[in-house]
Coordinates of C-alpha atoms and ligand atoms in Angstrom, one line a residue:
X1 CA -30.3 29.0 -15.5
X2 CA -31.2 28.1 -11.9
X3 CA -30.5 24.5 -11.0
X4 CA -31.7 22.7 -7.8
X5 CA -29.6 19.7 -6.6
X6 CA -31.0 17.6 -3.8
X7 CA -28.2 15.7 -2.0
X8 CA -25.8 18.5 -2.8
X9 CA -23.6 17.9 0.3
X10 CA -22.9 14.3 -0.8
X11 CA -20.1 12.8 -2.9
X12 CA -21.8 13.1 -6.2
X13 CA -24.0 16.1 -5.4
X14 CA -21.1 18.3 -4.4
X15 CA -19.1 17.3 -7.5
X16 CA -22.2 18.0 -9.6
X17 CA -22.6 21.4 -7.9
X18 CA -19.1 22.4 -8.9
X19 CA -19.7 21.2 -12.5
X20 CA -22.9 23.2 -12.9
X21 CA -21.4 26.3 -11.3
X22 CA -18.5 26.0 -13.7
X23 CA -21.1 26.1 -16.5
X24 CA -22.0 29.6 -15.3
X25 CA -25.4 28.6 -13.8
X26 CA -26.9 29.3 -10.3
X27 CA -27.2 26.3 -8.0
X28 CA -29.5 25.8 -5.0
X29 CA -28.2 22.9 -3.0
X30 CA -30.6 21.0 -0.8
X31 CA -29.5 18.6 1.9
X32 CA -30.3 17.3 5.4
X33 CA -26.7 16.0 6.0
X34 CA -27.8 12.5 6.9
X35 CA -24.8 11.1 5.0
X36 CA -23.4 14.3 3.3
X37 CA -20.9 16.7 4.8
X38 CA -20.8 20.5 5.1
X39 CA -17.1 20.4 4.3
X40 CA -18.0 19.2 0.7
X41 CA -19.5 22.6 0.1
X42 CA -17.3 24.7 2.3
X43 CA -15.4 26.1 -0.7
X44 CA -18.6 27.6 -2.0
X45 CA -19.6 29.6 1.1
X46 CA -18.8 32.9 -0.6
X47 CA -19.9 32.0 -4.1
X48 CA -22.9 34.4 -4.9
X49 CA -24.3 31.8 -7.4
X50 CA -24.6 29.1 -4.8
X51 CA -27.2 28.8 -2.1
X52 CA -27.6 26.0 0.5
X53 CA -30.9 25.1 1.9
X54 CA -30.9 22.6 4.9
X55 CA -34.1 20.7 4.2
X56 CA -35.5 17.2 4.5
X57 CA -36.8 16.2 1.1
X58 CA -39.4 13.9 2.5
X59 CA -41.2 17.3 3.3
X60 CA -42.5 19.5 0.5
X61 CA -40.2 22.3 -0.6
X62 CA -41.2 25.8 -1.5
X63 CA -38.7 27.9 -3.4
X64 CA -39.1 31.6 -4.4
X65 CA -38.5 32.4 -8.1
X66 CA -37.8 30.2 -11.1
X67 CA -36.1 26.8 -11.2
X68 CA -35.1 25.4 -14.6
X69 CA -33.7 22.0 -13.6
X70 CA -33.9 19.6 -10.7
X71 CA -31.4 16.9 -10.1
X72 CA -32.7 14.6 -7.4
X73 CA -29.8 12.8 -5.7
X74 CA -30.9 12.9 -2.1
X75 CA -30.7 9.4 -0.6
X76 CA -28.3 7.3 1.5
X77 CA -26.3 5.4 -1.1
X78 CA -24.0 2.8 0.6
X79 CA -24.8 -0.4 2.4
X80 CA -23.6 1.1 5.6
X81 CA -25.6 4.2 5.0
X82 CA -28.9 2.5 4.2
X83 CA -28.7 -0.3 6.7
X84 CA -28.3 2.4 9.4
X85 CA -31.1 4.6 7.8
X86 CA -33.5 2.1 6.4
X87 CA -36.8 4.0 6.7
X88 CA -35.1 7.3 5.8
X89 CA -33.8 5.7 2.6
X90 CA -37.3 4.4 1.7
X91 CA -38.8 7.8 2.4
X92 CA -36.1 9.8 0.5
X93 CA -36.9 7.7 -2.7
X94 CA -40.7 7.8 -2.3
X95 CA -41.9 11.0 -0.5
X96 CA -38.7 12.7 -1.5
X97 CA -39.0 11.8 -5.2
X98 CA -42.7 12.9 -5.2
X99 CA -41.8 16.2 -3.6
X100 CA -39.0 16.9 -6.0
X101 CA -41.3 16.0 -8.9
X102 CA -44.0 18.3 -7.6
X103 CA -41.5 21.1 -7.3
X104 CA -40.3 20.5 -10.9
X105 CA -43.9 20.5 -12.2
X106 CA -44.8 23.7 -10.3
X107 CA -41.7 25.4 -11.8
X108 CA -42.0 23.7 -15.3
X109 CA -38.4 22.5 -14.6
X110 CA -36.7 19.5 -16.1
X111 CA -36.2 16.7 -13.6
X112 CA -33.5 14.0 -13.4
X113 CA -33.5 11.2 -10.8
X114 CA -30.4 9.4 -9.7
X115 CA -31.3 5.7 -10.0
X116 CA -28.8 2.8 -9.7
X117 CA -27.6 -0.4 -11.1
X118 CA -28.8 -2.0 -7.9
X119 CA -32.4 -2.0 -9.3
X120 CA -31.1 -5.0 -11.4
X121 CA -30.5 -7.0 -8.1
X122 CA -29.0 -10.4 -8.5
X123 CA -29.1 -10.1 -12.3
X124 CA -29.6 -13.2 -14.4
X125 CA -27.7 -11.6 -17.3
X126 CA -24.5 -9.6 -17.7
X127 CA -24.0 -6.9 -19.0
X128 CA -27.3 -5.5 -17.9
X129 CA -29.3 -3.7 -20.5
X130 CA -32.0 -1.2 -19.5
X131 CA -34.6 -3.7 -20.8
X132 CA -33.7 -6.2 -18.1
X133 CA -36.2 -5.9 -15.3
X134 CA -34.1 -7.1 -12.4
X135 CA -34.3 -9.8 -9.8
X136 CA -34.8 -8.5 -6.3
X137 CA -36.0 -10.1 -3.1
X138 CA -38.6 -7.5 -1.8
X139 CA -37.8 -8.4 1.9
X140 CA -34.0 -9.0 1.6
X141 CA -31.7 -6.5 3.4
X142 CA -30.6 -4.9 0.1
X143 CA -34.3 -4.3 -0.8
X144 CA -34.3 -1.2 1.4
X145 CA -32.3 0.5 -1.3
X146 CA -33.1 -1.6 -4.4
X147 CA -36.9 -1.4 -4.0
X148 CA -36.7 2.3 -2.9
X149 CA -34.9 3.1 -6.2
X150 CA -37.3 0.9 -8.2
X151 CA -40.2 2.8 -6.7
X152 CA -38.4 6.1 -7.4
X153 CA -38.2 5.2 -11.1
X154 CA -41.9 4.1 -11.1
X155 CA -42.9 7.4 -9.5
X156 CA -40.9 9.4 -12.0
X157 CA -42.5 7.6 -15.0
X158 CA -46.0 8.1 -13.5
X159 CA -45.4 11.8 -13.2
X160 CA -44.2 11.8 -16.7
X161 CA -47.1 9.8 -18.1
X162 CA -50.0 11.2 -16.1
X163 CA -48.9 14.8 -15.4
X164 CA -46.5 15.5 -18.3
X165 CA -43.5 16.0 -16.1
X166 CA -40.3 16.4 -18.2
X167 CA -38.3 13.6 -16.6
X168 CA -35.0 11.6 -17.0
X169 CA -33.8 8.5 -15.2
X170 CA -30.2 7.6 -14.9
X171 CA -29.1 4.2 -13.6
X172 CA -25.6 4.9 -12.3
X173 CA -23.2 2.0 -11.7
X174 CA -20.6 2.1 -8.9
X175 CA -19.0 5.5 -9.1
X176 CA -15.9 6.6 -7.2
X177 CA -13.6 9.7 -6.9
X178 CA -12.5 12.6 -4.7
X179 CA -14.7 13.6 -1.8
X180 CA -15.9 10.1 -1.0
X181 CA -16.2 9.4 2.7
X182 CA -13.3 7.1 3.7
X183 CA -15.6 5.4 6.2
X184 CA -18.6 5.0 3.9
X185 CA -18.0 1.2 3.7
X186 CA -17.9 1.1 -0.1
X187 CA -15.2 -1.2 -1.5
X188 CA -12.9 1.4 -3.1
X189 CA -12.9 3.7 -0.1
X190 CA -12.5 0.9 2.4
X191 CA -9.6 -0.8 0.5
X192 CA -7.7 2.5 -0.1
X193 CA -8.2 3.6 3.6
X194 CA -7.0 0.1 4.8
X195 CA -4.0 0.2 2.5
X196 CA -3.0 3.7 3.5
X197 CA -3.3 2.8 7.2
X198 CA -1.6 -0.6 6.9
X199 CA -4.8 -2.5 7.9
X200 CA -5.8 -5.9 6.5
X201 CA -7.8 -5.5 3.2
X202 CA -11.2 -7.0 3.9
X203 CA -12.2 -8.9 0.8
X204 CA -15.7 -10.4 1.3
X205 CA -16.3 -14.0 0.2
X206 CA -13.7 -15.3 -2.2
X207 CA -13.5 -12.0 -4.0
X208 CA -14.7 -13.4 -7.3
X209 CA -17.8 -11.1 -7.3
X210 CA -17.2 -8.3 -9.8
X211 CA -18.0 -4.6 -10.2
X212 CA -17.4 -2.1 -12.9
X213 CA -16.2 1.2 -11.4
X214 CA -16.8 4.5 -13.1
X215 CA -14.8 7.7 -12.3
X216 CA -16.9 10.6 -11.0
X217 CA -16.2 13.0 -13.9
X218 CA -17.4 10.4 -16.4
X219 CA -20.6 9.6 -14.5
X220 CA -21.4 13.3 -14.1
X221 CA -20.8 14.1 -17.8
X222 CA -23.4 11.3 -18.5
X223 CA -25.8 13.0 -16.1
X224 CA -25.4 16.4 -17.7
X225 CA -25.8 15.0 -21.2
X226 CA -29.0 13.2 -20.1
X227 CA -30.4 16.4 -18.6
X228 CA -29.8 18.1 -22.0
X229 CA -31.4 15.2 -24.0
X230 CA -35.1 14.6 -24.5
X231 CA -35.1 10.9 -23.6
X232 CA -37.4 9.8 -20.8
X233 CA -36.7 6.1 -20.2
X234 CA -33.8 4.9 -18.0
X235 CA -30.2 5.1 -19.3
X236 CA -27.3 3.2 -17.8
X237 CA -24.2 5.2 -17.0
X238 CA -21.1 3.4 -15.8
X239 CA -17.8 1.9 -16.9
X240 CA -18.0 -1.6 -18.5
X241 CA -14.4 -2.5 -17.4
X242 CA -15.3 -5.3 -15.0
X243 CA -12.9 -6.1 -12.1
X244 CA -13.2 -8.8 -9.5
X245 CA -13.0 -7.6 -5.9
X246 CA -9.8 -9.5 -5.1
X247 CA -8.2 -8.1 -8.3
X248 CA -9.2 -4.6 -7.2
X249 CA -7.5 -5.2 -3.8
X250 CA -4.3 -6.2 -5.7
X251 CA -4.5 -3.1 -7.9
X252 CA -4.9 -0.8 -5.0
X253 CA -1.9 -2.4 -3.2
X254 CA 0.2 -1.9 -6.3
X255 CA -0.7 1.8 -6.4
X256 CA 0.3 2.1 -2.7
X257 CA 3.6 0.2 -2.8
X258 CA 4.7 1.3 0.7
X259 CA 1.6 -0.3 2.2
X260 CA 2.1 -3.2 4.7
X261 CA -1.5 -4.4 4.2
X262 CA -2.3 -8.0 3.3
X263 CA -5.5 -9.3 1.9
X264 CA -7.8 -10.9 4.6
X265 CA -10.9 -12.8 3.4
X266 CA -14.1 -12.1 5.4
X267 CA -17.7 -13.3 5.3
X268 CA -19.7 -12.0 2.3
X269 CA -23.0 -10.3 3.1
X270 CA -26.3 -11.8 1.8
X271 CA -27.8 -10.5 -1.4
X272 CA -24.4 -9.2 -2.7
X273 CA -24.8 -9.1 -6.5
X274 CA -22.2 -11.3 -8.3
X275 CA -21.7 -9.1 -11.3
X276 CA -22.8 -5.5 -12.0
X277 CA -21.7 -4.4 -15.5
X278 CA -23.6 -1.9 -17.7
X279 CA -24.7 -2.4 -21.2
X280 CA -23.9 1.0 -22.6
X281 CA -25.6 0.8 -26.0
X282 CA -28.3 3.2 -25.1
X283 CA -25.9 5.7 -23.5
X284 CA -23.9 5.6 -26.7
X285 CA -26.9 6.0 -29.0
X286 CA -28.9 8.5 -27.1
X287 CA -26.2 10.6 -25.4
X288 CA -23.1 9.9 -27.5
X289 CA -21.5 9.1 -24.1
X290 CA -18.8 6.7 -23.0
X291 CA -16.4 6.7 -20.1
X292 CA -12.9 7.9 -20.6
X293 CA -11.0 7.6 -17.3
X294 CA -9.1 4.3 -16.7
X295 CA -9.3 2.6 -13.3
X296 CA -5.5 3.2 -12.7
X297 CA -5.9 7.0 -13.3
X298 CA -9.1 7.2 -11.3
X299 CA -7.8 5.2 -8.3
X300 CA -4.6 7.2 -8.3
X301 CA -6.6 10.4 -8.1
X302 CA -8.7 9.1 -5.1
X303 CA -5.6 7.9 -3.3
X304 CA -4.1 11.4 -3.7
X305 CA -7.4 12.9 -2.5
X306 CA -7.3 10.7 0.6
X307 CA -3.7 11.6 1.3
X308 CA -4.5 15.3 1.0
X309 CA -7.3 14.8 3.5
X310 CA -4.8 13.2 6.0
X311 CA -5.9 9.6 5.6
X312 CA -2.9 7.5 6.5
X313 CA -0.6 10.5 6.8
X314 CA 1.3 10.4 10.1
X315 CA 0.8 13.6 12.2
X316 CA 3.7 16.1 11.9
X317 CA 6.1 15.9 14.8
Ligands
NAD401 P1 -24.0 10.5 -0.6 O1 -24.5 9.8 0.6 O2 -22.6 11.0 -0.6 O3 -24.9 11.7 -1.0 C1 -26.3 11.6 -0.7 C2 -26.7 13.0 -0.2 O4 -28.1 13.0 0.0 C3 -26.1 13.3 1.2 O5 -25.5 14.5 1.2 C4 -27.3 13.2 2.2 O6 -27.1 13.9 3.3 C5 -28.4 13.6 1.3 N1 -29.7 13.1 1.7 C6 -30.1 11.9 2.0 N2 -31.4 11.8 2.3 C7 -31.9 13.1 2.3 C8 -33.1 13.7 2.6 N3 -34.2 13.0 3.0 N4 -33.3 15.0 2.5 C9 -32.2 15.8 2.0 N5 -31.0 15.3 1.8 C10 -30.8 14.0 1.9 O7 -24.1 9.5 -1.8 P2 -23.7 9.6 -3.3 O8 -22.8 8.5 -3.7 O9 -23.3 11.0 -3.6 O10 -25.1 9.3 -4.1 C11 -25.9 10.3 -4.6 C12 -27.1 9.7 -5.3 O11 -26.6 8.9 -6.4 C13 -27.9 8.8 -4.5 O12 -29.3 8.9 -4.8 C14 -27.5 7.4 -4.9 O13 -28.5 6.4 -4.7 C15 -27.1 7.6 -6.3 N6 -26.2 6.6 -6.8 C16 -24.9 6.7 -6.4 C17 -23.9 5.8 -6.9 C18 -22.5 5.8 -6.5 O14 -21.8 4.9 -6.8 N7 -22.0 6.8 -5.8 C19 -24.4 4.8 -7.8 C20 -25.7 4.7 -8.2 C21 -26.6 5.7 -7.7
UDP402 N1 -16.6 -5.4 -0.5 C1 -15.6 -6.1 0.0 N2 -15.0 -5.6 1.1 C2 -15.3 -4.4 1.7 C3 -16.4 -3.7 1.1 C4 -17.1 -4.3 0.0 O1 -15.2 -7.2 -0.4 O2 -14.7 -4.0 2.7 C5 -17.3 -6.0 -1.7 C6 -18.8 -6.2 -1.5 O3 -19.1 -7.4 -0.9 C7 -19.3 -6.1 -2.9 C8 -18.3 -5.2 -3.6 O4 -17.2 -5.2 -2.8 O5 -19.3 -7.4 -3.5 C9 -18.8 -3.8 -3.9 O6 -19.3 -3.3 -2.6 P1 -19.8 -1.8 -2.5 O7 -20.5 -1.7 -1.2 O8 -18.7 -0.8 -2.8 O9 -20.9 -1.6 -3.7 P2 -22.2 -2.5 -4.1 O10 -22.1 -3.8 -3.5 O11 -23.3 -1.7 -3.5 O12 -22.2 -2.5 -5.6

């Protein structure tokens, strides 16, 4: 099989590339490096089953030969990333999604789009089932990402209904793990970087807002199962083990006992959802999937990955 992954140089895209190559398939990675990094794919430079195409997905893409599957992950994905690249985020999830769907249709390939729990916005219920339509201010700062992803889902269903595209939609909840950018501004990366470098841990607001954090191998196994399924409506993939942000800060400090960091409360940004927690009934029923990695194990792996990449390690004398 020949699999195309847009956003292949990113955190999830590069880990997905490794997984699909390990399955024995060929991978064509597509990226414009707006938030991704070449070093995430450096280990594949001499792999004959991997090809990297530097391309901007808001432009149509022509590929020679067959493509069997398209995973569309290309989009800035963090508040820092999408505030800095507002229009690029909107275009990656509109023109970009249409272009990847056109390619999938041309090649009769299966298509999977990476959507997000952020489409639920400031959700009025928790946990959020796929049948909940969300609550998003269309002109709020977060709407750049939330509405872009909502459009991306709409577009995917339109291609499915009107043109018969073979599509899947996965709503991923906060995912973390090795290869994350220590400066991406996400809570897990920020707290671990701050703890390893003895900086104050910046908890926004009173820290009672809560997230459920899913380890990367769990999220990607959900994506792979969804691609193999024949279900076209959205499926939540995430870990239901909810943690408040202040509790997460404490857990990270416990896992880095030599850290001299202390918690420092800072202003909470607007439109920051209070609770994001997946209802996983559909993932269980349709995919037979549930997450398996505990937060302690996952956070320990990411801390080790950061240390291996030199975060917080004093230079050798
Ligand atoms: P990331 O920023 O590490 O990866 C995104 C990749 O897409 C980067 O390599 C970037 O350079 C590339 N890209 C962006 N716009 C592009 C364009 N126009 N053309 C070509 N390449 C482009 O982020 P990530 O965490 O790996 O997220 C990947 C996908 O998963 C995104 O669509 C994101 O919205 C979605 N998602 C991620 C999470 C999470 O917690 N990590 C949760 C929900 C959804
Ligand atoms: N957060 C925080 N301090 C930080 C970064 C984030 O308290 O340095 C909070 C943020 O306000 C949010 C939560 O952690 O409530 C998760 O933030 P992240 O950007 O990782 O994910 P998202 O809000 O997009 O789910």
